[in-house]
Each structure stands twice: as C-alpha cells, then as structure tokens.
C-alpha angles and dihedrals in degrees: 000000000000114000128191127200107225095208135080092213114127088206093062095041090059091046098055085049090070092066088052092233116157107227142140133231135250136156118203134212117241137138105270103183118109134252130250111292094348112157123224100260092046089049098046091048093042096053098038082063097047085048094063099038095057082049092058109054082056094050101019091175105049135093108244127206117198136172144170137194133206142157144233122197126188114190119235094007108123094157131139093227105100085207126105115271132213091254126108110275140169143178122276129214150190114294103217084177132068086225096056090047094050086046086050105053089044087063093050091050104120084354129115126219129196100219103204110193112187128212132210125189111181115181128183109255083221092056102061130081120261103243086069095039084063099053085061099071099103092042115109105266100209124194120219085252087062097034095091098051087051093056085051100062087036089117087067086058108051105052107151110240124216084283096056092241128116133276114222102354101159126079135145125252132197117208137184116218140229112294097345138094098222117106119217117202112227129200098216113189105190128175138129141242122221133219139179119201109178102202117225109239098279118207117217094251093054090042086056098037086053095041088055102041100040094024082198082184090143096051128090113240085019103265142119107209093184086055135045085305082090081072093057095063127079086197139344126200131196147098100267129037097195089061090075088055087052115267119074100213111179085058089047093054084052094053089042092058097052092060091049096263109129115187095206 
C-alpha cells in the first residue's frame, strides 16, 4: 500500500516516521479560510478532508493522509471541563508574522485553548481486500455534486461521545479525477483529536524572547511544544500528545488498522 502525506509540514512528516511507515509528500492547494459562524472542531475536520481529496485527484491511488489544526481560546476559562463554556472564544491561526505571534501569545497569557487537529484518512475502495470492501456496503456513498452539503451539516456528525472520540466518522466518497472523465470510490475515515494547554501568565520580555529564539511563525497558537513552547504551558491534557505537534497517531493507528494496515 503506497501512502502519501498531504501536507508540506516538516513536523507531521517526522511524526509519521515514527510509525515507519514509507510515504511521499504533497501539499495541496485549497481554500483554507473558515465559513460563517464554523466553529474550530468542524474547520479543522473539514479541511483535513479537502486536503486529502485534492490530494487525491493528483495520486488517486494512493492512500492519502491529511490533517489540519486549529484553536479555539476562550478568555478567562481555566477550567478543567474540555467543553465549551459560556465565555467569549474565538479561533485561533497560524501567525506568518512575528507581530501577530507575539500578539498571539499575549492573548494566551493566563488563558486556556482547545487545540482540534483533525485527521483524514482517504483509501482507495480498489485497494482494499476484499474482506473490508465488503463491510462498506451501508456507509453513505457521497458524489463530488453532494460532497460539499455533506461537509455542511459535518458538525452533526462530529459530536464528540463520553470517550472524546467521534460518532460516524466513515463514508465513501466518489471522486472524478483531474482531466479525465473516470471516477474512482474512496473509503474516507475523518475525526479529531482534542487537546487543552492552559498558558502560564507570560510577561512581554519572555513572549519576545520565545518568539525570537523559537519564530514559531507555522504553528497555530504560536508554539512549538516540541520546542521551548513547552515552557510557555502551566499544564496540557489529552490522549495523545503527537496530536498538538500536528498528527494524532494513536487514532491514526486506529484508522490504519481498519483498512488492513498493522504498524507493528
């Protein structure tokens, strides 16, 4: 099975190393702002799955890997509770500049964010044996024409459980490809993983120091946790570590075994 990482980010690409897994690199090329009133989990999932489907009309066979990260803050909310609270929030992006970073981690100062990384794991229907093709049959089998009201209404579909996982996150998606006029069936698998990082109360110096030294201008929240950002948190809670860098493996593991693909 060939797998490609859709995603130029050097972060991912040494996680997925660690599952020894052989793949190449794309990034692709999709609209990444949000939609009106879209809330961090549903964008991070919705583009996770874009991501990999753009990939895929450029590798169609080939199994794609996509993710995406993005953060919520509410202000004020130091809770333990990982639900949303009744306090003002709002989603938080990439920095690009060293201004915005330094304005970024000012506002995280004392604060708390829910970092949602979403995960898309899109497999060519042909590709897999046929033991597991045949378990498909009762998924949603979506065309391109009513991809993008499914996407829509994703939100209803990714309401975390008591276990903080996901609720129906499989379909099947048909696809037609780049300059032809064949169609190809996909088995997508799409969820998030969830993450809280309360930030100690920064003073300007230490926010600028940290901005110079580590220019975390990539990375959502602008932090690098595998870096000196860990400096930066008075405490972080979730499953899976790797999933704040930018790749939740032990989900992907989960999504890898249910197309046959064991890691070990």
């Amino acid at each position: 099975m060939k797998f490609l990482l859709a995603s130029s980010s050097q972060y991912r690409a040494e996680l997925l190393k660690k599952l020894g897994i052989d793949f190449t690199q794309f990034s692709p090329n999709i609209d990444e702002s949000s939609q009106k009133n879209e809330n961090a989990r549903h964008l991070s999932v919705r583009l996770s799955i874009l991501k990999a489907l753009e990939a895929a009309k450029h590798f169609p066979e080939q199994t794609i890997i996509a993710s995406d990260q993005t953060a919520e803050v509410t202000t004020g909310a130091n809770s333990g509770s990982q639900q949303h609270s009744h306090q003002p929030s709002y989603i938080l992006g990439k920095p690009h500049i060293q201004v915005n970073a330094i304005e970024q981690l000012t506002n995280l100062s004392g604060n708390s964010a829910l970092f949602y990384t979403g995960l898309c794991l899109l497999t060519p229907v042909s590709n897999l044996p046929s033991t597991i093709q045949s378990t498909l049959s009762d998924l949603p089998d979506l065309s391109i024409s009513t991809l993008h009201k499914f996407l829509s209404t994703l939100e209803n579909l990714v309401e975390e459980d008591s276990q903080n996982s996901l609720k129906n996150n499989e379909c099947l998606i048909t696809l037609k490809l780049n300059h032809e006029e064949l169609t190809k069936q996909y088995y997508c698998q799409f969820l998030v993983d969830i993450y809280k990082v309360t930030f100690r109360k920064l003073n300007q110096q230490s926010i600028e120091n940290y901005v110079t030294k580590e220019q975390p201008l990539d990375c959502a929240g602008s932090f690098k946790s595998e870096g000196l950002g860990i400096a930066l948190f008075e405490s972080m809670r979730g499953d899976d570590p790797n999933s704040l860098i930018g790749l939740p493996l032990i989900k992907l593991c989960s999504c890898l075994n249910k197309i046959g693909y064991t890691v070990v």
